[in-house]
Coordinates of C-alpha atoms in Angstrom, one line a residue:
Chain A
M290 CA -9.7 -57.2 -27.7
I291 CA -9.7 -59.4 -25.5
S292 CA -13.6 -60.2 -26.0
K293 CA -11.8 -60.6 -29.8
L294 CA -9.8 -63.1 -28.6
I295 CA -11.8 -64.9 -26.3
N296 CA -14.4 -65.4 -29.6
E297 CA -11.7 -67.5 -32.0
I298 CA -10.6 -69.4 -28.2
K299 CA -14.7 -69.9 -28.3
K300 CA -14.7 -70.4 -32.2
K301 CA -12.4 -72.4 -32.9
N302 CA -12.1 -74.5 -28.9
A303 CA -8.7 -74.1 -28.7
P304 CA -7.2 -71.6 -25.8
I305 CA -3.7 -72.3 -27.2
V306 CA -1.5 -69.7 -28.9
V307 CA 2.0 -70.8 -31.2
G308 CA 4.7 -69.2 -30.2
L309 CA 7.2 -68.8 -33.4
D310 CA 10.4 -68.5 -32.5
P311 CA 12.6 -68.8 -35.6
Q312 CA 15.9 -70.2 -34.5
L313 CA 18.7 -70.6 -36.9
G314 CA 19.2 -74.6 -35.7
F315 CA 14.5 -74.9 -37.0
L316 CA 14.9 -73.7 -40.0
P317 CA 14.9 -76.6 -42.7
K318 CA 18.1 -76.7 -45.0
K319 CA 15.7 -76.5 -48.7
L320 CA 14.2 -72.6 -47.1
M321 CA 17.7 -71.4 -45.9
K322 CA 19.3 -72.5 -49.3
A323 CA 16.9 -70.4 -51.2
G324 CA 17.2 -67.0 -49.0
I325 CA 20.8 -68.0 -50.0
R326 CA 20.7 -68.0 -53.6
E327 CA 18.5 -64.9 -53.4
Y328 CA 20.3 -62.9 -51.4
G329 CA 23.8 -64.6 -50.6
K330 CA 25.2 -65.5 -47.8
S331 CA 23.7 -62.5 -44.4
L332 CA 20.6 -61.9 -42.6
E333 CA 18.8 -60.7 -45.3
A334 CA 18.9 -64.9 -46.2
V335 CA 18.0 -65.6 -42.9
A336 CA 15.3 -63.3 -42.7
A337 CA 13.4 -64.6 -45.9
A338 CA 13.6 -68.0 -44.6
V339 CA 12.3 -67.2 -41.4
F340 CA 9.6 -65.4 -43.1
E341 CA 9.2 -68.2 -45.2
F342 CA 9.5 -70.3 -42.4
N343 CA 6.8 -69.1 -40.6
K344 CA 4.6 -68.6 -43.7
A345 CA 4.1 -72.2 -43.9
I346 CA 3.9 -72.4 -40.2
I347 CA 0.7 -70.4 -40.1
D348 CA -1.0 -71.6 -42.9
A349 CA -0.8 -75.4 -41.5
T350 CA -2.6 -74.2 -38.6
C351 CA -4.4 -71.2 -39.1
D352 CA -7.8 -73.1 -39.3
L353 CA -7.0 -74.8 -35.7
I354 CA -5.6 -72.0 -33.5
P355 CA -6.5 -68.0 -33.0
A356 CA -3.7 -66.3 -32.3
V357 CA 0.6 -66.7 -32.7
K358 CA 3.2 -65.1 -30.7
P359 CA 6.2 -64.0 -31.9
Q360 CA 9.0 -63.7 -30.0
V361 CA 10.5 -60.4 -30.9
A362 CA 14.1 -61.2 -29.4
M363 CA 14.1 -63.8 -32.4
Y364 CA 14.3 -61.5 -34.8
E365 CA 16.1 -58.7 -33.4
Q366 CA 19.2 -61.4 -33.5
F367 CA 18.4 -60.5 -37.5
G368 CA 19.0 -57.4 -36.5
V369 CA 16.8 -55.3 -39.3
S370 CA 16.6 -58.1 -41.5
G371 CA 15.0 -60.5 -39.2
L372 CA 12.8 -57.0 -37.5
V373 CA 11.7 -57.3 -41.3
A374 CA 10.9 -60.9 -41.0
F375 CA 8.9 -59.9 -38.1
R376 CA 6.5 -57.5 -39.6
E377 CA 5.7 -59.5 -42.5
T378 CA 4.6 -62.1 -39.5
V379 CA 3.1 -60.5 -37.3
E380 CA 1.1 -58.9 -41.4
Y381 CA 1.0 -62.3 -42.7
A382 CA -0.8 -63.6 -39.7
K383 CA -3.4 -61.1 -39.0
S384 CA -4.4 -61.7 -42.7
K385 CA -5.0 -65.3 -41.7
G386 CA -7.4 -64.5 -39.1
L387 CA -5.0 -64.6 -36.3
I388 CA -4.8 -62.3 -33.2
V389 CA -0.7 -61.4 -33.4
I390 CA 0.8 -61.4 -29.2
G391 CA 4.1 -59.4 -30.1
D392 CA 6.3 -60.8 -27.3
I393 CA 8.5 -57.7 -26.6
K394 CA 8.3 -58.2 -22.7
R395 CA 9.4 -53.7 -23.2
G396 CA 8.7 -51.8 -20.4
D397 CA 11.1 -48.0 -20.1
I398 CA 9.6 -44.6 -18.2
G399 CA 6.4 -42.3 -19.9
S400 CA 7.3 -41.1 -22.8
T401 CA 9.7 -43.9 -23.2
S402 CA 7.5 -46.1 -22.4
G403 CA 4.4 -44.4 -24.7
A404 CA 7.3 -44.8 -27.8
Y405 CA 6.9 -48.7 -27.4
A406 CA 3.0 -48.6 -27.7
V407 CA 3.2 -46.6 -30.5
G408 CA 5.6 -48.8 -32.2
H409 CA 4.1 -51.8 -31.6
I410 CA 0.5 -51.5 -30.7
G411 CA -0.9 -47.9 -31.5
T412 CA -0.6 -45.5 -35.0
I413 CA 1.7 -42.0 -35.3
Q414 CA 1.1 -39.5 -37.6
V415 CA 3.7 -38.2 -39.4
E416 CA 2.5 -34.9 -41.3
G417 CA -0.9 -36.0 -41.2
E418 CA -0.5 -39.5 -42.5
T419 CA -1.6 -42.4 -40.0
F420 CA 0.8 -45.0 -39.9
A421 CA 1.1 -48.6 -37.8
P422 CA 4.5 -49.5 -37.5
F423 CA 4.4 -53.3 -36.6
D424 CA 1.0 -52.7 -36.0
E425 CA 0.3 -56.0 -33.8
D426 CA -2.6 -57.4 -31.5
M427 CA -1.4 -57.4 -28.0
V428 CA 1.9 -57.2 -26.3
T429 CA 3.4 -58.8 -23.3
V430 CA 5.7 -55.8 -20.9
N431 CA 7.5 -55.7 -18.1
P432 CA 6.2 -54.5 -14.5
Y433 CA 9.9 -53.7 -13.1
L434 CA 9.6 -49.6 -13.3
G435 CA 5.7 -49.5 -11.7
S436 CA 2.7 -47.4 -12.7
D437 CA 4.2 -45.2 -15.4
G438 CA 6.1 -47.8 -17.4
V439 CA 3.0 -49.6 -17.9
K440 CA 0.2 -46.8 -18.4
P441 CA 1.2 -45.7 -21.2
F442 CA 0.5 -49.1 -22.5
I443 CA -2.9 -48.9 -21.5
Q444 CA -3.3 -45.7 -22.7
V445 CA -2.7 -46.6 -26.3
C446 CA -5.0 -50.1 -25.5
N447 CA -7.9 -47.9 -24.8
E448 CA -7.4 -45.6 -27.9
N449 CA -7.0 -48.4 -30.5
D450 CA -8.7 -51.8 -29.1
R451 CA -5.4 -53.3 -28.6
G452 CA -3.9 -55.3 -25.0
I453 CA -1.2 -56.4 -23.1
F454 CA 0.1 -59.5 -20.7
V455 CA 2.5 -57.8 -18.3
L456 CA 4.7 -60.3 -16.5
V457 CA 4.0 -61.7 -13.0
K458 CA 5.6 -64.9 -13.1
T459 CA 7.4 -65.9 -15.8
S460 CA 8.2 -69.8 -16.4
N461 CA 12.0 -69.9 -16.4
P462 CA 14.4 -71.8 -13.1
S463 CA 15.5 -68.7 -11.4
S464 CA 12.1 -66.4 -11.9
G465 CA 11.7 -67.0 -8.2
E466 CA 14.7 -65.0 -7.4
F467 CA 13.4 -61.8 -7.6
Q468 CA 9.3 -62.5 -8.4
D469 CA 9.2 -65.2 -5.4
R470 CA 10.9 -62.9 -2.6
E471 CA 8.7 -61.8 0.4
I472 CA 7.1 -58.5 1.6
D473 CA 4.0 -58.0 4.1
G474 CA 4.8 -62.3 4.0
R475 CA 3.5 -62.2 1.0
P476 CA 5.9 -63.3 -2.6
L477 CA 6.8 -59.9 -5.0
Y478 CA 4.7 -61.5 -7.7
E479 CA 1.5 -61.7 -5.9
L480 CA 1.7 -57.6 -5.1
V481 CA 2.6 -57.4 -9.0
G482 CA -0.5 -59.4 -9.9
E483 CA -2.5 -57.4 -8.0
Q484 CA -1.3 -54.1 -9.4
V485 CA -2.4 -56.1 -13.0
A486 CA -6.0 -56.5 -12.0
A487 CA -5.8 -52.6 -10.4
W488 CA -4.4 -51.3 -14.1
G489 CA -7.4 -54.0 -15.8
E490 CA -9.9 -51.9 -14.3
E491 CA -8.6 -49.1 -16.6
S492 CA -9.4 -51.6 -19.9
M493 CA -12.3 -53.6 -19.1
D494 CA -13.3 -55.3 -22.7
G495 CA -17.4 -57.9 -21.6
D496 CA -15.7 -60.0 -18.4
Y497 CA -12.0 -59.8 -19.2
S498 CA -9.9 -56.6 -19.4
N499 CA -7.1 -55.9 -22.5
V500 CA -4.8 -56.0 -19.1
G501 CA -3.5 -59.8 -18.4
A502 CA -1.2 -61.3 -17.4
V503 CA 2.1 -63.7 -18.3
V504 CA 2.5 -67.0 -15.4
G505 CA 4.5 -70.2 -16.3
A506 CA 3.3 -73.5 -16.9
T507 CA 6.1 -74.4 -14.6
Y508 CA 4.5 -73.0 -11.4
P509 CA 0.8 -74.4 -11.5
E510 CA 0.5 -74.0 -7.8
Q511 CA 2.0 -70.2 -8.3
G512 CA -0.9 -69.8 -11.2
R513 CA -3.9 -71.6 -9.0
V514 CA -3.4 -68.2 -6.2
L515 CA -2.6 -65.3 -9.1
R516 CA -6.3 -67.2 -10.7
K517 CA -8.4 -66.2 -7.6
L518 CA -6.0 -62.6 -6.9
M519 CA -6.9 -61.8 -10.8
P520 CA -10.5 -63.4 -12.0
K521 CA -11.4 -61.0 -14.5
T522 CA -7.2 -61.1 -15.9
Y523 CA -6.6 -63.1 -19.4
I524 CA -3.7 -65.4 -18.5
L525 CA -0.9 -65.6 -20.9
V526 CA 1.0 -69.0 -19.8
P527 CA 4.2 -69.7 -21.8
G528 CA 6.7 -73.1 -20.5
Y529 CA 4.0 -76.0 -22.2
G530 CA 5.6 -78.5 -23.8
A531 CA 9.1 -77.5 -24.3
Q532 CA 9.7 -76.2 -20.8
G533 CA 7.9 -78.9 -19.0
G534 CA 4.2 -77.9 -18.4
Q535 CA 1.3 -80.4 -19.3
G536 CA -2.4 -80.0 -20.0
K537 CA -3.3 -81.4 -16.2
D538 CA -0.9 -79.3 -15.1
L539 CA -2.7 -76.3 -16.3
V540 CA -6.3 -76.5 -15.3
D541 CA -6.3 -73.9 -12.2
F542 CA -4.8 -71.1 -14.9
F543 CA -9.1 -71.2 -16.2
N544 CA -11.6 -69.6 -14.2
E545 CA -14.9 -71.8 -13.8
D546 CA -16.2 -70.3 -17.0
G547 CA -13.2 -72.3 -18.6
L548 CA -11.8 -69.2 -19.8
G549 CA -9.2 -66.9 -18.7
A550 CA -6.2 -68.7 -20.1
I551 CA -4.2 -69.0 -23.5
I552 CA -1.6 -71.9 -23.3
N553 CA 1.8 -71.2 -25.2
S554 CA 3.8 -73.1 -27.4
S555 CA 6.8 -72.6 -29.1
R556 CA 9.5 -74.9 -30.1
G557 CA 6.9 -77.6 -29.0
I558 CA 5.3 -77.2 -32.2
I559 CA 7.6 -75.4 -35.0
A560 CA 10.1 -77.6 -34.0
A561 CA 8.2 -80.4 -34.1
Y562 CA 9.4 -82.4 -37.0
T563 CA 13.2 -82.6 -35.4
K564 CA 11.6 -84.6 -32.3
S565 CA 11.2 -88.1 -32.7
E566 CA 7.4 -88.4 -31.8
Y567 CA 7.0 -86.4 -35.3
A568 CA 10.4 -87.7 -37.4
K569 CA 7.5 -89.3 -39.5
F570 CA 6.9 -86.3 -40.9
G571 CA 10.8 -85.7 -42.0
E572 CA 12.2 -81.9 -42.7
E573 CA 10.7 -81.0 -46.0
H574 CA 7.4 -81.5 -44.4
F575 CA 8.0 -79.7 -41.0
A576 CA 5.0 -77.7 -41.5
D577 CA 2.7 -80.6 -41.4
A578 CA 4.8 -82.1 -38.0
S579 CA 4.1 -78.8 -36.9
R580 CA 0.3 -79.1 -37.6
Q581 CA 0.2 -82.4 -35.9
A582 CA 1.8 -81.1 -33.0
V583 CA -1.0 -78.7 -32.6
V584 CA -3.5 -81.8 -32.5
D585 CA -1.7 -83.4 -30.2
M586 CA -1.7 -80.3 -27.8
L587 CA -5.3 -79.4 -28.2
D588 CA -6.4 -82.9 -27.2
D589 CA -4.3 -82.8 -24.4
I590 CA -5.3 -79.4 -23.1
R591 CA -9.2 -79.9 -23.8
G592 CA -8.5 -83.7 -22.0
A593 CA -7.6 -82.3 -18.9
L594 CA -10.0 -79.3 -18.8
G595 CA -12.7 -81.9 -20.0
S596 CA -11.7 -83.1 -17.0
K597 CA -11.9 -80.2 -14.9
Chain B
M307 CA 34.7 -52.8 -22.1
I308 CA 34.9 -50.9 -19.5
S309 CA 38.1 -50.3 -19.1
K310 CA 37.9 -48.5 -22.3
L311 CA 35.1 -46.4 -21.2
I312 CA 37.3 -45.2 -18.3
N313 CA 39.7 -44.4 -20.4
E314 CA 37.7 -42.5 -22.4
I315 CA 36.3 -40.8 -20.0
K316 CA 39.7 -39.7 -17.9
K317 CA 40.9 -38.0 -21.9
K318 CA 38.0 -36.5 -21.8
N319 CA 37.1 -35.1 -18.0
A320 CA 34.1 -36.0 -18.7
P321 CA 32.2 -38.2 -16.9
I322 CA 28.6 -38.0 -18.9
V323 CA 26.8 -39.3 -21.8
V324 CA 24.8 -37.8 -24.0
G325 CA 21.3 -40.1 -24.7
L326 CA 20.4 -40.3 -28.5
D327 CA 16.5 -40.3 -27.8
P328 CA 15.2 -38.3 -31.2
Q329 CA 11.2 -37.2 -30.4
L330 CA 9.1 -35.7 -34.3
G331 CA 9.1 -32.6 -31.9
F332 CA 12.8 -32.3 -31.5
L333 CA 13.5 -32.9 -35.3
P334 CA 14.0 -29.6 -36.8
K335 CA 11.6 -29.0 -39.6
K336 CA 14.6 -28.4 -42.0
L337 CA 15.3 -32.2 -42.0
M338 CA 11.6 -33.1 -42.2
K339 CA 11.9 -31.5 -45.3
A340 CA 14.6 -33.0 -46.4
G341 CA 13.7 -36.5 -45.4
I342 CA 10.1 -35.9 -47.4
R343 CA 11.5 -34.7 -50.4
E344 CA 13.1 -37.6 -50.6
Y345 CA 11.1 -40.1 -49.0
G346 CA 7.4 -38.6 -48.9
K347 CA 5.4 -38.8 -46.1
S348 CA 6.1 -41.9 -44.4
L349 CA 8.4 -43.5 -42.0
E350 CA 11.3 -43.2 -44.2
A351 CA 11.7 -39.9 -44.0
V352 CA 11.3 -39.8 -40.1
A353 CA 14.0 -42.2 -40.1
A354 CA 16.4 -40.0 -42.4
A355 CA 15.4 -36.5 -40.5
V356 CA 16.9 -38.9 -36.8
F357 CA 19.9 -39.9 -38.3
E358 CA 20.5 -36.7 -40.0
F359 CA 19.7 -35.2 -36.4
N360 CA 22.0 -37.4 -34.8
K361 CA 25.0 -36.9 -36.8
A362 CA 25.2 -33.7 -36.8
I363 CA 24.9 -34.1 -32.4
I364 CA 27.3 -36.5 -32.7
D365 CA 29.9 -34.3 -34.8
A366 CA 28.8 -31.2 -32.4
T367 CA 29.8 -33.0 -29.2
C368 CA 32.3 -36.0 -29.9
D369 CA 35.5 -34.4 -28.4
L370 CA 33.1 -33.8 -25.7
I371 CA 31.8 -36.3 -24.6
P372 CA 32.9 -40.6 -24.5
A373 CA 30.1 -42.1 -24.9
V374 CA 26.0 -41.7 -26.9
K375 CA 23.2 -43.7 -25.5
P376 CA 21.0 -44.1 -28.3
Q377 CA 17.2 -45.1 -26.8
V378 CA 15.6 -48.0 -28.9
A379 CA 12.1 -46.8 -27.8
M380 CA 12.4 -43.5 -29.8
Y381 CA 13.7 -45.8 -32.9
E382 CA 11.3 -48.4 -32.1
Q383 CA 8.5 -46.0 -32.6
F384 CA 9.3 -45.3 -36.4
G385 CA 8.9 -49.3 -37.5
V386 CA 11.7 -51.0 -39.0
S387 CA 12.9 -47.7 -40.9
G388 CA 14.0 -46.8 -37.6
L389 CA 16.0 -49.4 -36.4
V390 CA 18.1 -48.5 -39.7
A391 CA 18.7 -45.4 -38.3
F392 CA 19.3 -46.5 -34.9
R393 CA 21.7 -48.7 -36.9
E394 CA 23.3 -45.9 -38.8
T395 CA 23.9 -44.3 -35.3
V396 CA 25.6 -46.6 -33.7
E397 CA 27.6 -47.2 -36.9
Y398 CA 28.1 -43.1 -37.3
A399 CA 29.3 -42.9 -33.3
K400 CA 31.5 -45.4 -33.2
S401 CA 33.2 -44.1 -36.2
K402 CA 33.7 -40.9 -34.7
G403 CA 35.5 -42.8 -31.3
L404 CA 32.4 -42.5 -29.1
I405 CA 31.4 -45.8 -27.0
V406 CA 27.3 -46.8 -27.4
I407 CA 25.7 -48.2 -25.7
G408 CA 22.0 -49.1 -26.7
D409 CA 19.8 -48.3 -24.1
I410 CA 17.6 -51.2 -24.9
K411 CA 16.4 -52.8 -21.2
R412 CA 15.5 -55.8 -22.9
G413 CA 15.2 -59.5 -20.3
D414 CA 13.5 -63.0 -20.8
I415 CA 14.4 -65.7 -20.1
G416 CA 17.5 -68.3 -21.4
S417 CA 18.5 -68.6 -25.4
T418 CA 15.9 -65.9 -25.8
S419 CA 17.8 -63.3 -23.5
G420 CA 20.8 -65.0 -25.3
A421 CA 19.5 -64.4 -29.1
Y422 CA 19.1 -60.4 -27.7
A423 CA 22.5 -60.2 -26.3
V424 CA 23.7 -61.9 -30.0
G425 CA 21.2 -59.2 -31.4
H426 CA 23.1 -56.5 -29.7
I427 CA 26.4 -56.5 -28.6
G428 CA 27.6 -60.1 -30.0
T429 CA 27.7 -62.1 -33.4
I430 CA 26.1 -64.4 -35.6
Q431 CA 27.1 -66.9 -37.9
V432 CA 25.8 -67.6 -41.2
E433 CA 26.5 -70.1 -43.3
G434 CA 30.2 -69.3 -42.1
E435 CA 30.5 -65.6 -42.3
T436 CA 30.0 -63.6 -39.3
F437 CA 28.0 -61.1 -38.6
A438 CA 27.2 -58.2 -35.9
P439 CA 23.5 -57.6 -36.5
F440 CA 22.9 -54.0 -34.3
D441 CA 26.2 -54.1 -33.0
E442 CA 26.4 -51.2 -29.5
D443 CA 29.2 -51.6 -27.4
M444 CA 27.0 -52.0 -24.2
V445 CA 23.3 -52.2 -23.7
T446 CA 20.7 -52.0 -20.7
V447 CA 19.5 -55.4 -19.1
N448 CA 15.7 -55.8 -17.1
P449 CA 16.6 -57.9 -13.8
Y450 CA 13.1 -58.7 -13.5
L451 CA 13.5 -62.5 -14.8
G452 CA 16.6 -63.5 -12.5
S453 CA 20.2 -65.1 -13.8
D454 CA 18.7 -66.9 -16.6
G455 CA 17.3 -63.4 -17.9
V456 CA 21.0 -61.9 -17.2
K457 CA 23.6 -64.6 -17.5
P458 CA 23.4 -64.9 -21.3
F459 CA 24.2 -61.3 -22.0
I460 CA 27.1 -61.8 -20.2
Q461 CA 28.5 -64.8 -21.4
V462 CA 28.2 -62.5 -24.8
C463 CA 30.3 -60.0 -23.2
N464 CA 32.8 -62.6 -22.1
E465 CA 33.0 -63.1 -25.4
N466 CA 32.9 -60.3 -27.2
D467 CA 34.2 -57.2 -24.5
R468 CA 30.9 -56.1 -24.2
G469 CA 29.4 -54.8 -21.2
I470 CA 25.7 -54.1 -19.8
F471 CA 24.3 -51.8 -17.3
V472 CA 21.4 -54.1 -14.6
L473 CA 18.3 -51.4 -14.7
V474 CA 18.4 -51.8 -10.3
K475 CA 17.0 -48.7 -9.3
T476 CA 15.2 -46.6 -12.2
S477 CA 14.5 -42.8 -12.6
N478 CA 11.3 -42.4 -12.7
P479 CA 8.6 -41.3 -10.2
S480 CA 6.4 -44.9 -9.7
S481 CA 9.8 -47.2 -9.4
G482 CA 8.9 -47.7 -6.0
E483 CA 6.4 -49.2 -7.0
F484 CA 8.0 -52.4 -7.0
Q485 CA 12.0 -51.4 -6.3
D486 CA 11.3 -50.0 -3.0
R487 CA 9.0 -52.7 -1.0
E488 CA 10.5 -54.3 1.3
I489 CA 12.3 -57.4 1.8
D490 CA 13.6 -59.3 5.7
G491 CA 14.1 -55.1 5.9
R492 CA 15.6 -54.3 3.3
P493 CA 14.6 -52.8 -0.7
L494 CA 14.3 -55.3 -3.2
Y495 CA 16.5 -52.5 -4.8
E496 CA 19.2 -53.5 -2.7
L497 CA 18.8 -56.7 -3.4
V498 CA 19.0 -56.5 -7.5
G499 CA 22.2 -54.5 -6.3
E500 CA 23.6 -57.0 -4.8
Q501 CA 23.1 -59.7 -7.2
V502 CA 24.2 -57.7 -10.1
A503 CA 27.4 -57.2 -7.4
A504 CA 27.9 -61.1 -7.8
W505 CA 27.3 -61.7 -11.2
G506 CA 30.0 -58.9 -11.8
E507 CA 32.7 -60.8 -10.4
E508 CA 32.2 -62.9 -13.5
S509 CA 33.2 -60.3 -15.7
M510 CA 35.7 -58.2 -14.2
D511 CA 37.9 -56.0 -16.4
G512 CA 40.7 -53.7 -14.5
D513 CA 39.3 -52.4 -11.0
Y514 CA 36.0 -52.3 -12.5
S515 CA 33.0 -55.2 -14.2
N516 CA 31.6 -55.0 -17.4
V517 CA 28.4 -55.6 -15.2
G518 CA 27.2 -51.7 -15.1
A519 CA 23.9 -51.1 -12.8
V520 CA 21.2 -48.1 -13.7
V521 CA 20.8 -46.5 -10.9
G522 CA 18.2 -42.4 -11.2
A523 CA 19.8 -39.5 -10.9
T524 CA 16.3 -38.8 -9.0
Y525 CA 17.4 -40.8 -6.2
P526 CA 20.6 -39.1 -4.6
E527 CA 19.8 -41.1 -1.1
Q528 CA 19.4 -44.5 -3.0
G529 CA 22.7 -43.6 -5.0
R530 CA 24.4 -43.2 -2.1
V531 CA 23.1 -46.5 -0.6
L532 CA 23.8 -48.6 -3.7
R533 CA 27.6 -46.9 -4.4
K534 CA 28.9 -48.5 -0.9
L535 CA 27.2 -51.8 -2.0
M536 CA 28.5 -52.2 -5.2
P537 CA 32.2 -51.2 -5.2
K538 CA 33.4 -52.3 -8.3
T539 CA 30.1 -52.1 -10.6
Y540 CA 29.6 -48.5 -12.7
I541 CA 26.8 -47.1 -12.3
L542 CA 24.8 -45.4 -15.4
V543 CA 22.8 -42.9 -14.1
P544 CA 19.6 -41.6 -16.0
G545 CA 17.9 -38.2 -15.4
Y546 CA 20.3 -35.6 -14.7
G547 CA 18.7 -32.2 -16.4
A548 CA 15.1 -32.7 -17.7
Q549 CA 13.6 -34.7 -14.8
G550 CA 16.1 -33.1 -12.4
G551 CA 19.3 -34.0 -11.2
Q552 CA 21.3 -31.5 -11.2
G553 CA 25.6 -32.0 -10.6
K554 CA 25.4 -31.5 -6.4
D555 CA 22.8 -34.8 -5.8
L556 CA 25.1 -37.1 -8.0
V557 CA 28.5 -36.6 -6.2
D558 CA 27.7 -39.6 -4.1
F559 CA 27.3 -41.8 -7.5
F560 CA 31.0 -41.7 -7.4
N561 CA 34.0 -43.8 -5.7
E562 CA 36.6 -42.2 -3.8
D563 CA 39.0 -42.5 -6.9
G564 CA 36.6 -39.9 -9.1
L565 CA 35.0 -43.0 -11.4
G566 CA 32.3 -45.0 -10.9
A567 CA 29.7 -43.0 -12.5
I568 CA 28.4 -41.7 -15.5
I569 CA 25.8 -38.9 -16.0
N570 CA 23.2 -39.5 -19.1
S571 CA 21.3 -36.5 -20.2
S572 CA 19.0 -37.1 -23.8
R573 CA 16.5 -33.8 -24.0
G574 CA 18.7 -31.6 -22.1
I575 CA 20.9 -31.8 -24.5
I576 CA 19.5 -33.6 -28.4
A577 CA 16.7 -30.6 -27.8
A578 CA 18.9 -28.3 -25.7
Y579 CA 17.6 -25.4 -28.5
T580 CA 14.2 -25.6 -27.6
K581 CA 14.5 -24.2 -24.5
S582 CA 14.8 -20.5 -23.4
E583 CA 18.0 -21.0 -22.0
Y584 CA 19.7 -21.8 -25.8
A585 CA 17.4 -20.5 -28.1
K586 CA 19.8 -18.1 -29.1
F587 CA 20.4 -20.5 -31.4
G588 CA 17.5 -21.0 -33.4
E589 CA 16.1 -24.0 -34.7
E590 CA 18.6 -23.2 -38.0
H591 CA 22.2 -24.1 -34.9
F592 CA 20.3 -26.9 -32.9
A593 CA 23.3 -29.1 -33.1
D594 CA 25.5 -25.8 -31.9
A595 CA 22.8 -25.6 -28.9
S596 CA 23.7 -28.9 -27.8
R597 CA 27.3 -28.3 -27.2
Q598 CA 27.0 -25.4 -25.3
A599 CA 24.3 -27.9 -23.3
V600 CA 27.1 -30.7 -22.9
V601 CA 29.5 -27.6 -21.6
D602 CA 27.5 -26.4 -19.1
M603 CA 26.5 -29.8 -18.1
L604 CA 30.3 -31.0 -17.9
D605 CA 30.8 -27.5 -15.8
D606 CA 28.3 -28.7 -13.3
I607 CA 29.4 -31.6 -12.9
R608 CA 33.3 -31.1 -12.6
G609 CA 32.6 -28.3 -10.4
A610 CA 30.1 -30.8 -7.7
L611 CA 33.1 -33.3 -8.4
G612 CA 36.0 -30.3 -7.3
S613 CA 34.2 -30.1 -4.4
K614 CA 33.6 -33.4 -3.0

């Protein structure tokens, strides 16, 4: 799967991914009204609006980007209806040629992690029929439970040609509380990074592994260290834009081959129309604002990489 | 919420919780056939069988136990239909007076953790109407992202009188890979435990906090240390039965007041009918086998606690 993602990144010259993280406050009034007209004041109405919102953003940006990353929490907040919209979003994005990274941050023990893997990147047999429940291409995974929490995902990656990104150093302010604590003179995130590189050997796909890592854009120095520690690991980098990361901070997340990292922006793209820079588009043309925000993000990142 | 759980534990003299973790292999043929008759070979058919399975087990055990713990991974593996069964199970268990602990092990950054909290233990407003998406009473939370991943859950606990259990030392064989690594001479799980106790101060409810901890039955020595380190923290203890824990190993998870821990068994109860001990019940009477397994588990644990 990682080689497929790399091909798309190269083809579009775009090492970026758009985070589809809908919040009630971002949904244009017109879409909410249409949802309520059809389903009444309900979670179904919100879910319908969410899917229409995502669909318009996917349509407006799919020629520019290789992948989208729906954050499942933002769908779970709307209950079962939200997960219907999540499933529809995955399917629609794939129909437009995009790779879908489910930002699910799951992690549990043995057979339970296996069940998450089946649900999100695997298939399940019911009396001889095969079903792919949520059918993402790649997902994010939490490493706190150790190898027997992660390996069931790797097994499904190998069976189904899928990929994962394991949390190593997250983008949030308090990520250091546990991740930065020193063990034998080195921070925990480095040990997790080394383990990710070791797990990655079990699922190589070309020059890179289907087992990637998550390292926040807000921690460029740690990114530099981790880049060297995990040379064959693709790094998914959240925290660009709204969380404060900029193109110039991200250069060292990439390898010398110009590959090795994919930068996510969520609010900065999908809620672009709410920002003063893109206010001229107006709420009506929210998807055009998102497209312009993608163009600007690509300029920033290509510029930074060009000057590497 | 923790005081409500404690009341139920005292009333039933039962510091246990039944894990509702359905797997395809546990579902009696009769229930699967009924599902397929109604929905064809589909995930809907499986989900219908899962709900009937849970319902029968809840009916057969609800007078003996204070709580159930559905493991959401085992529902997510069946996609949206599985989550419908999860939602129905939560609702049905609550209608029978049981407290529902959603074993979801979620954890993300700021607003994203907030979205998980809203979806599982909170409420959401849509144009003035209030909805409780999944509506569990308590959930499990992963601490790897630090305070800003956990505090949004605590906020929702305080707003809605709900509770959480934060992963500290998990029951699986490889939990030590990261959790046992030494930081300033002490294992990571102790630092997480101290942090859980500190977070707990923000949500006290009687003698205990709405912020509990998860510590595996398979690590009784670590349980003993953590018990002392987190005196006001309720400990949810998985790993009894199928994973190897026994009543006598669990005594030190409890405080001197006889409270402070709740022991989970999943497969040992719900799949009791598949074990030689309970084979006499037969597949047809799987729920009676589950009831007998609860009675036996209670004997074991009460016996062990009585001899403390």
